[in-house]
Amino acid sequence: MARNLLWKDLTSQQLESIRHPHPKKGLTGRDLLAKYNGLTDYQQNRKTAIHLDVYINALQFGEEQKFSDDKLSGLFSIVKTVHHRSIDEALTMERSFLLFKELLLMHSVQRPPYSLGLFTYAEMRKIMEWMLDSYYRHYKLYQYSYTNRITLSATYSSPSDIVELPPELPPLVKALTQAEHDAMLTAEERKREQEAAAAAAAAAEVAEAERQAKLREEYEAAIPDEIKDRVAAALEQELARLQRVMEEQFAAQQADLLAKIAVLESGGTLGGKSGLTPGSSLITPGASVQRPMSSSSQSQAKHAAAAAAVAAAAAASTAAPPS
């Protein structure tokens, strides 16, 4: 099938509106042509403006040749296709001209469906001469206008910047003898061994503590609740008994102390000199001296009571601690 470009980009109505734009809408033929081909930014975009100039030159040439609307539309589409393919594919001038001749021949010979006899032989020669004289004469300028600009960035480096310099060595005066070097290595090795031994000992202590804690938990978990209740009751009884004994001892000591104070106040002596002035009193008669238990005494009493309670519970129970 032939690549028929007739009415592809411009219709007869659009060509008529371009020739005679509506005065009330304020648009020129150039504005309408840009609108129909999607080039509305031609006033800001330089490349779009170049596209529009190529299209306007093609229509002006067709009007000068008094082409009908179908021929004008076909010529416009041929020029537009050649121009865009030459720019987008960066075609050389020779390849671009071969493409133009191929499209022009396809619209100049009536051989359906391969070609369409739109232009006569004379018109085909005029179109080809016009393209050579206008478009291809400035083809390199078109290519330059649409080529992206590439900026080269160059930096200068000195050969000394890329040559690797040897490391700076210390002077021989600071060098070590072989014996000093061996002694240093030995000391470092001994230090590493000591650190490793200390780490191993710490790890062993932690492991032993965890093992003892685990055995303690297993032992406590293995004790029946009845034994625990007996131990708690025995411990409570022993603490009460020890508290009574301590109170009796403190009461006896207090009575002895009050008796000695009474003898001193009456003017007597206690196996030696009296350090009190006659008539002075250390304590008011009838007052009691209370001495609370110290924390160490309380702790000792609790430990003793706990040991006695555990011994009593263990003797009463048949359960044995795990090994």
mmCIF file of C-alpha atoms in Angstrom:
data_model
loop_
_atom_site.group_PDB
_atom_site.id
_atom_site.type_symbol
_atom_site.label_atom_id
_atom_site.label_comp_id
_atom_site.label_asym_id
_atom_site.label_seq_id
_atom_site.Cartn_x
_atom_site.Cartn_y
_atom_site.Cartn_z
ATOM 1 C CA MET A 1 0.000 0.000 0.000
ATOM 2 C CA ALA A 2 1.354 3.420 -0.927
ATOM 3 C CA ARG A 3 2.093 5.965 1.791
ATOM 4 C CA ASN A 4 -0.680 8.284 0.714
ATOM 5 C CA LEU A 5 -0.226 11.654 2.403
ATOM 6 C CA LEU A 6 -3.236 13.358 0.794
ATOM 7 C CA TRP A 7 -5.291 15.247 3.393
ATOM 8 C CA LYS A 8 -3.052 13.822 6.133
ATOM 9 C CA ASP A 9 -2.187 17.126 7.823
ATOM 10 C CA LEU A 10 -4.406 19.800 6.265
ATOM 11 C CA THR A 11 -7.990 19.580 5.012
ATOM 12 C CA SER A 12 -9.651 21.791 2.427
ATOM 13 C CA GLN A 13 -11.530 23.728 5.129
ATOM 14 C CA GLN A 14 -8.330 24.353 7.065
ATOM 15 C CA LEU A 15 -6.563 25.605 3.943
ATOM 16 C CA GLU A 16 -9.440 27.977 3.260
ATOM 17 C CA SER A 17 -9.357 29.337 6.832
ATOM 18 C CA ILE A 18 -5.585 29.855 6.523
ATOM 19 C CA ARG A 19 -6.056 31.801 3.284
ATOM 20 C CA HIS A 20 -8.887 33.896 4.718
ATOM 21 C CA PRO A 21 -8.670 34.050 8.519
ATOM 22 C CA HIS A 22 -11.710 35.331 10.437
ATOM 23 C CA PRO A 23 -11.109 39.013 11.267
ATOM 24 C CA LYS A 24 -13.095 38.950 14.538
ATOM 25 C CA LYS A 25 -11.082 36.095 16.090
ATOM 26 C CA GLY A 26 -7.815 38.029 15.845
ATOM 27 C CA LEU A 27 -5.837 35.096 14.404
ATOM 28 C CA THR A 28 -3.579 35.301 11.385
ATOM 29 C CA GLY A 29 -2.967 32.571 8.829
ATOM 30 C CA ARG A 30 0.350 31.850 10.569
ATOM 31 C CA ASP A 31 -1.437 31.375 13.906
ATOM 32 C CA LEU A 32 -3.987 29.040 12.343
ATOM 33 C CA LEU A 33 -1.295 26.948 10.635
ATOM 34 C CA ALA A 34 0.563 26.642 13.963
ATOM 35 C CA LYS A 35 -2.677 25.663 15.702
ATOM 36 C CA TYR A 36 -3.520 22.932 13.167
ATOM 37 C CA ASN A 37 -0.029 21.393 13.484
ATOM 38 C CA GLY A 38 0.463 21.668 17.255
ATOM 39 C CA LEU A 39 3.025 24.488 17.106
ATOM 40 C CA THR A 40 1.299 26.925 19.438
ATOM 41 C CA ASP A 41 4.538 27.752 21.287
ATOM 42 C CA TYR A 42 6.351 29.032 18.212
ATOM 43 C CA GLN A 43 6.723 32.496 19.725
ATOM 44 C CA GLN A 44 8.754 31.132 22.679
ATOM 45 C CA ASN A 45 10.399 28.040 21.174
ATOM 46 C CA ARG A 46 13.035 28.706 18.513
ATOM 47 C CA LYS A 47 12.903 25.176 17.090
ATOM 48 C CA THR A 48 9.119 25.303 16.759
ATOM 49 C CA ALA A 49 9.395 28.617 14.907
ATOM 50 C CA ILE A 50 11.793 27.013 12.381
ATOM 51 C CA HIS A 51 9.257 24.200 11.779
ATOM 52 C CA LEU A 52 6.573 26.789 11.128
ATOM 53 C CA ASP A 53 8.770 28.728 8.674
ATOM 54 C CA VAL A 54 9.361 25.539 6.633
ATOM 55 C CA TYR A 55 5.588 24.868 6.494
ATOM 56 C CA ILE A 56 4.760 28.451 5.484
ATOM 57 C CA ASN A 57 7.353 28.377 2.682
ATOM 58 C CA ALA A 58 5.803 25.172 1.330
ATOM 59 C CA LEU A 59 2.286 26.699 1.290
ATOM 60 C CA GLN A 60 3.543 29.914 -0.282
ATOM 61 C CA PHE A 61 5.253 27.944 -3.051
ATOM 62 C CA GLY A 62 2.046 25.979 -3.687
ATOM 63 C CA GLU A 63 -0.007 29.187 -3.843
ATOM 64 C CA GLU A 64 2.464 30.683 -6.308
ATOM 65 C CA GLN A 65 2.065 27.594 -8.503
ATOM 66 C CA LYS A 66 -1.733 27.901 -8.127
ATOM 67 C CA PHE A 67 -2.040 24.345 -6.823
ATOM 68 C CA SER A 68 -5.480 23.046 -5.949
ATOM 69 C CA ASP A 69 -6.285 22.173 -2.346
ATOM 70 C CA ASP A 70 -5.508 18.478 -2.789
ATOM 71 C CA LYS A 71 -2.100 19.209 -4.357
ATOM 72 C CA LEU A 72 -1.376 21.859 -1.714
ATOM 73 C CA SER A 73 -2.227 19.425 1.088
ATOM 74 C CA GLY A 74 -0.107 16.686 -0.512
ATOM 75 C CA LEU A 75 2.885 19.001 -0.990
ATOM 76 C CA PHE A 76 2.602 20.229 2.610
ATOM 77 C CA SER A 77 2.551 16.655 4.007
ATOM 78 C CA ILE A 78 5.529 15.597 1.840
ATOM 79 C CA VAL A 79 7.641 18.548 3.023
ATOM 80 C CA LYS A 80 6.598 18.018 6.654
ATOM 81 C CA THR A 81 7.424 14.275 6.581
ATOM 82 C CA VAL A 82 10.818 14.807 4.955
ATOM 83 C CA HIS A 83 11.712 17.628 7.348
ATOM 84 C CA HIS A 84 10.783 15.733 10.532
ATOM 85 C CA ARG A 85 12.452 12.475 9.500
ATOM 86 C CA SER A 86 15.616 14.329 8.487
ATOM 87 C CA ILE A 87 15.787 16.024 11.898
ATOM 88 C CA ASP A 88 14.662 13.112 14.103
ATOM 89 C CA GLU A 89 16.822 10.481 12.392
ATOM 90 C CA ALA A 90 19.760 12.854 11.672
ATOM 91 C CA LEU A 91 19.765 11.866 7.993
ATOM 92 C CA THR A 92 22.515 12.963 5.687
ATOM 93 C CA MET A 93 21.586 15.273 2.835
ATOM 94 C CA GLU A 94 21.786 12.407 0.308
ATOM 95 C CA ARG A 95 19.489 10.115 2.280
ATOM 96 C CA SER A 96 17.063 12.936 2.964
ATOM 97 C CA PHE A 97 16.888 13.807 -0.764
ATOM 98 C CA LEU A 98 16.304 10.138 -1.656
ATOM 99 C CA LEU A 99 13.396 10.071 0.811
ATOM 100 C CA PHE A 100 11.962 13.247 -0.749
ATOM 101 C CA LYS A 101 12.195 11.841 -4.317
ATOM 102 C CA GLU A 102 10.549 8.573 -3.200
ATOM 103 C CA LEU A 103 7.579 10.392 -1.656
ATOM 104 C CA LEU A 104 7.250 12.771 -4.582
ATOM 105 C CA LEU A 105 7.212 9.880 -7.096
ATOM 106 C CA MET A 106 4.564 8.078 -5.037
ATOM 107 C CA HIS A 107 2.325 11.131 -5.507
ATOM 108 C CA SER A 108 3.143 11.728 -9.182
ATOM 109 C CA VAL A 109 2.397 8.365 -10.860
ATOM 110 C CA GLN A 110 -1.107 6.916 -10.984
ATOM 111 C CA ARG A 111 -0.589 3.277 -10.051
ATOM 112 C CA PRO A 112 -3.106 2.370 -7.343
ATOM 113 C CA PRO A 113 -2.610 1.139 -4.724
ATOM 114 C CA TYR A 114 1.160 1.737 -4.929
ATOM 115 C CA SER A 115 1.159 5.387 -5.950
ATOM 116 C CA LEU A 116 -1.157 8.308 -6.578
ATOM 117 C CA GLY A 117 -1.037 10.557 -9.640
ATOM 118 C CA LEU A 118 -1.447 13.843 -7.784
ATOM 119 C CA PHE A 119 1.247 15.938 -9.491
ATOM 120 C CA THR A 120 2.091 16.133 -13.185
ATOM 121 C CA TYR A 121 5.583 15.650 -14.505
ATOM 122 C CA ALA A 122 6.095 19.415 -14.926
ATOM 123 C CA GLU A 123 4.832 20.084 -11.395
ATOM 124 C CA MET A 124 7.077 17.372 -10.028
ATOM 125 C CA ARG A 125 10.132 19.028 -11.665
ATOM 126 C CA LYS A 126 9.189 22.440 -10.230
ATOM 127 C CA ILE A 127 8.715 20.990 -6.734
ATOM 128 C CA MET A 128 12.079 19.248 -6.922
ATOM 129 C CA GLU A 129 13.854 22.398 -8.128
ATOM 130 C CA TRP A 130 12.199 24.407 -5.347
ATOM 131 C CA MET A 131 13.290 21.925 -2.669
ATOM 132 C CA LEU A 132 16.862 21.938 -3.953
ATOM 133 C CA ASP A 133 16.973 25.724 -4.123
ATOM 134 C CA SER A 134 15.339 26.431 -0.737
ATOM 135 C CA TYR A 135 15.377 23.521 1.701
ATOM 136 C CA TYR A 136 18.476 21.577 0.724
ATOM 137 C CA ARG A 137 20.520 24.696 0.126
ATOM 138 C CA HIS A 138 20.208 25.408 3.859
ATOM 139 C CA TYR A 139 20.065 21.777 4.985
ATOM 140 C CA LYS A 140 23.173 21.986 7.187
ATOM 141 C CA LEU A 141 21.749 25.047 8.922
ATOM 142 C CA TYR A 142 18.594 23.101 9.736
ATOM 143 C CA GLN A 143 20.677 20.230 11.092
ATOM 144 C CA TYR A 144 22.767 22.610 13.187
ATOM 145 C CA SER A 145 19.674 24.343 14.587
ATOM 146 C CA TYR A 146 18.253 21.062 15.880
ATOM 147 C CA THR A 147 21.513 19.556 17.157
ATOM 148 C CA ASN A 148 21.831 19.439 20.932
ATOM 149 C CA ARG A 149 24.725 21.497 22.170
ATOM 150 C CA ILE A 150 27.366 19.511 24.071
ATOM 151 C CA THR A 151 29.787 21.342 26.353
ATOM 152 C CA LEU A 152 33.203 19.786 26.880
ATOM 153 C CA SER A 153 34.585 20.048 30.391
ATOM 154 C CA ALA A 154 38.371 19.581 30.609
ATOM 155 C CA THR A 155 40.592 19.647 33.665
ATOM 156 C CA TYR A 156 44.367 19.829 33.857
ATOM 157 C CA SER A 157 46.337 17.538 36.127
ATOM 158 C CA SER A 158 50.045 17.503 36.753
ATOM 159 C CA PRO A 159 52.007 14.239 36.305
ATOM 160 C CA SER A 160 53.004 14.473 39.960
ATOM 161 C CA ASP A 161 49.313 14.236 40.914
ATOM 162 C CA ILE A 162 48.907 10.789 39.401
ATOM 163 C CA VAL A 163 52.325 9.313 40.308
ATOM 164 C CA GLU A 164 52.140 7.431 43.595
ATOM 165 C CA LEU A 165 54.743 8.666 46.074
ATOM 166 C CA PRO A 166 56.516 6.196 48.402
ATOM 167 C CA PRO A 167 55.617 6.362 52.105
ATOM 168 C CA GLU A 168 57.911 8.347 54.374
ATOM 169 C CA LEU A 169 60.131 6.017 56.425
ATOM 170 C CA PRO A 170 61.340 6.840 59.962
ATOM 171 C CA PRO A 171 65.068 7.561 60.418
ATOM 172 C CA LEU A 172 67.425 4.695 61.257
ATOM 173 C CA VAL A 173 68.269 6.346 64.582
ATOM 174 C CA LYS A 174 64.795 5.367 65.848
ATOM 175 C CA ALA A 175 65.098 1.796 64.593
ATOM 176 C CA LEU A 176 64.898 -1.124 67.085
ATOM 177 C CA THR A 177 67.445 -3.832 67.480
ATOM 178 C CA GLN A 178 66.497 -7.431 66.915
ATOM 179 C CA ALA A 179 66.504 -8.138 70.653
ATOM 180 C CA GLU A 180 64.242 -5.140 71.384
ATOM 181 C CA HIS A 181 61.924 -6.175 68.599
ATOM 182 C CA ASP A 182 61.716 -9.742 69.918
ATOM 183 C CA ALA A 183 61.114 -8.477 73.452
ATOM 184 C CA MET A 184 58.303 -6.228 72.212
ATOM 185 C CA LEU A 185 56.689 -9.128 70.346
ATOM 186 C CA THR A 186 57.011 -11.344 73.423
ATOM 187 C CA ALA A 187 55.417 -8.698 75.640
ATOM 188 C CA GLU A 188 52.534 -8.260 73.202
ATOM 189 C CA GLU A 189 52.050 -12.031 72.999
ATOM 190 C CA ARG A 190 52.081 -12.306 76.819
ATOM 191 C CA LYS A 191 49.567 -9.489 77.070
ATOM 192 C CA ARG A 192 47.260 -11.203 74.593
ATOM 193 C CA GLU A 193 47.554 -14.470 76.529
ATOM 194 C CA GLN A 194 46.740 -12.716 79.818
ATOM 195 C CA GLU A 195 43.725 -11.014 78.277
ATOM 196 C CA ALA A 196 42.543 -14.326 76.835
ATOM 197 C CA ALA A 197 43.025 -16.077 80.200
ATOM 198 C CA ALA A 198 41.157 -13.303 82.043
ATOM 199 C CA ALA A 199 38.322 -13.495 79.538
ATOM 200 C CA ALA A 200 38.174 -17.284 79.901
ATOM 201 C CA ALA A 201 38.156 -17.018 83.722
ATOM 202 C CA ALA A 202 35.387 -14.425 83.636
ATOM 203 C CA ALA A 203 33.371 -16.602 81.278
ATOM 204 C CA ALA A 204 33.919 -19.612 83.580
ATOM 205 C CA GLU A 205 32.770 -17.599 86.616
ATOM 206 C CA VAL A 206 29.667 -16.491 84.794
ATOM 207 C CA ALA A 207 28.947 -20.055 83.689
ATOM 208 C CA GLU A 208 29.458 -21.384 87.235
ATOM 209 C CA ALA A 209 27.185 -18.694 88.669
ATOM 210 C CA GLU A 210 24.525 -19.556 86.144
ATOM 211 C CA ARG A 211 24.921 -23.264 86.954
ATOM 212 C CA GLN A 212 24.614 -22.629 90.712
ATOM 213 C CA ALA A 213 21.580 -20.413 90.152
ATOM 214 C CA LYS A 214 20.000 -23.088 87.989
ATOM 215 C CA LEU A 215 20.698 -25.785 90.632
ATOM 216 C CA ARG A 216 19.241 -23.515 93.310
ATOM 217 C CA GLU A 217 16.120 -22.949 91.254
ATOM 218 C CA GLU A 218 15.768 -26.667 90.588
ATOM 219 C CA TYR A 219 16.307 -27.430 94.283
ATOM 220 C CA GLU A 220 13.727 -24.891 95.380
ATOM 221 C CA ALA A 221 11.307 -26.096 92.746
ATOM 222 C CA ALA A 222 11.770 -29.690 93.940
ATOM 223 C CA ILE A 223 10.813 -28.861 97.551
ATOM 224 C CA PRO A 224 7.118 -29.697 98.131
ATOM 225 C CA ASP A 225 4.773 -26.937 99.254
ATOM 226 C CA GLU A 226 4.163 -28.779 102.531
ATOM 227 C CA ILE A 227 7.858 -28.625 103.397
ATOM 228 C CA LYS A 228 7.946 -24.935 102.505
ATOM 229 C CA ASP A 229 5.005 -24.282 104.844
ATOM 230 C CA ARG A 230 6.703 -26.258 107.641
ATOM 231 C CA VAL A 231 9.952 -24.321 107.131
ATOM 232 C CA ALA A 232 8.097 -21.015 107.196
ATOM 233 C CA ALA A 233 6.214 -22.003 110.387
ATOM 234 C CA ALA A 234 9.382 -23.270 112.094
ATOM 235 C CA LEU A 235 11.239 -20.117 111.081
ATOM 236 C CA GLU A 236 8.488 -17.959 112.502
ATOM 237 C CA GLN A 237 8.461 -19.899 115.799
ATOM 238 C CA GLU A 238 12.253 -19.756 116.084
ATOM 239 C CA LEU A 239 12.290 -16.005 115.427
ATOM 240 C CA ALA A 240 9.637 -15.510 118.104
ATOM 241 C CA ARG A 241 11.629 -17.631 120.565
ATOM 242 C CA LEU A 242 14.849 -15.763 119.837
ATOM 243 C CA GLN A 243 13.059 -12.455 120.245
ATOM 244 C CA ARG A 244 11.775 -13.529 123.694
ATOM 245 C CA VAL A 245 15.248 -14.689 124.740
ATOM 246 C CA MET A 246 16.798 -11.398 123.619
ATOM 247 C CA GLU A 247 14.141 -9.393 125.425
ATOM 248 C CA GLU A 248 14.751 -11.378 128.657
ATOM 249 C CA GLN A 249 18.505 -10.797 128.340
ATOM 250 C CA PHE A 250 17.966 -7.052 127.770
ATOM 251 C CA ALA A 251 15.592 -6.902 130.761
ATOM 252 C CA ALA A 252 18.156 -8.637 133.026
ATOM 253 C CA GLN A 253 20.907 -6.286 131.821
ATOM 254 C CA GLN A 254 18.644 -3.301 132.425
ATOM 255 C CA ALA A 255 17.801 -4.452 135.984
ATOM 256 C CA ASP A 256 21.494 -5.009 136.755
ATOM 257 C CA LEU A 257 22.352 -1.574 135.393
ATOM 258 C CA LEU A 258 19.617 0.126 137.430
ATOM 259 C CA ALA A 259 20.837 -1.615 140.588
ATOM 260 C CA LYS A 260 24.372 -0.407 140.013
ATOM 261 C CA ILE A 261 23.129 3.112 139.355
ATOM 262 C CA ALA A 262 21.084 3.046 142.585
ATOM 263 C CA VAL A 263 24.154 1.969 144.588
ATOM 264 C CA LEU A 264 26.193 4.795 143.063
ATOM 265 C CA GLU A 265 23.518 7.368 143.819
ATOM 266 C CA SER A 266 23.342 6.183 147.462
ATOM 267 C CA GLY A 267 27.069 6.940 147.893
ATOM 268 C CA GLY A 268 28.446 3.476 147.646
ATOM 269 C CA THR A 269 31.170 2.261 145.349
ATOM 270 C CA LEU A 270 31.367 -0.519 142.848
ATOM 271 C CA GLY A 271 34.780 -2.013 143.447
ATOM 272 C CA GLY A 272 36.639 1.249 142.927
ATOM 273 C CA LYS A 273 36.334 4.997 142.602
ATOM 274 C CA SER A 274 33.065 6.588 141.885
ATOM 275 C CA GLY A 275 33.011 9.028 139.103
ATOM 276 C CA LEU A 276 29.791 10.696 140.268
ATOM 277 C CA THR A 277 29.429 13.790 142.393
ATOM 278 C CA PRO A 278 27.404 13.252 145.621
ATOM 279 C CA GLY A 279 23.771 14.182 145.019
ATOM 280 C CA SER A 280 24.030 13.847 141.223
ATOM 281 C CA SER A 281 21.881 11.322 139.431
ATOM 282 C CA LEU A 282 22.519 9.541 136.125
ATOM 283 C CA ILE A 283 18.963 8.488 135.688
ATOM 284 C CA THR A 284 15.664 9.372 137.149
ATOM 285 C CA PRO A 285 14.556 6.773 139.706
ATOM 286 C CA GLY A 286 11.833 4.566 138.350
ATOM 287 C CA ALA A 287 12.736 5.280 134.686
ATOM 288 C CA SER A 288 13.499 2.293 132.509
ATOM 289 C CA VAL A 289 16.403 2.054 130.098
ATOM 290 C CA GLN A 290 15.496 0.471 126.764
ATOM 291 C CA ARG A 291 18.217 -0.551 124.358
ATOM 292 C CA PRO A 292 16.971 -1.575 120.898
ATOM 293 C CA MET A 293 18.520 -4.455 119.054
ATOM 294 C CA SER A 294 21.276 -3.492 116.663
ATOM 295 C CA SER A 295 21.027 -4.421 112.978
ATOM 296 C CA SER A 296 23.910 -6.918 113.316
ATOM 297 C CA SER A 297 22.196 -8.597 116.250
ATOM 298 C CA GLN A 298 18.934 -8.784 114.367
ATOM 299 C CA SER A 299 20.697 -10.251 111.311
ATOM 300 C CA GLN A 300 22.491 -12.831 113.448
ATOM 301 C CA ALA A 301 19.250 -13.771 115.136
ATOM 302 C CA LYS A 302 17.450 -14.159 111.808
ATOM 303 C CA HIS A 303 20.245 -16.309 110.371
ATOM 304 C CA ALA A 304 20.293 -18.500 113.436
ATOM 305 C CA ALA A 305 16.519 -18.852 113.373
ATOM 306 C CA ALA A 306 16.529 -19.652 109.669
ATOM 307 C CA ALA A 307 19.227 -22.312 110.109
ATOM 308 C CA ALA A 308 17.317 -23.890 112.971
ATOM 309 C CA ALA A 309 14.056 -23.823 111.028
ATOM 310 C CA VAL A 310 15.615 -25.380 107.921
ATOM 311 C CA ALA A 311 17.270 -28.089 110.020
ATOM 312 C CA ALA A 312 13.981 -28.883 111.715
ATOM 313 C CA ALA A 313 12.101 -28.999 108.398
ATOM 314 C CA ALA A 314 14.766 -31.141 106.772
ATOM 315 C CA ALA A 315 14.637 -33.609 109.635
ATOM 316 C CA ALA A 316 10.843 -33.812 109.374
ATOM 317 C CA SER A 317 10.830 -34.263 105.580
ATOM 318 C CA THR A 318 11.913 -37.217 103.556
ATOM 319 C CA ALA A 319 12.797 -35.134 100.465
ATOM 320 C CA ALA A 320 16.497 -34.897 99.626
ATOM 321 C CA PRO A 321 18.141 -32.035 97.624
ATOM 322 C CA PRO A 322 19.329 -32.903 94.114
ATOM 323 C CA SER A 323 23.078 -33.485 93.685
#
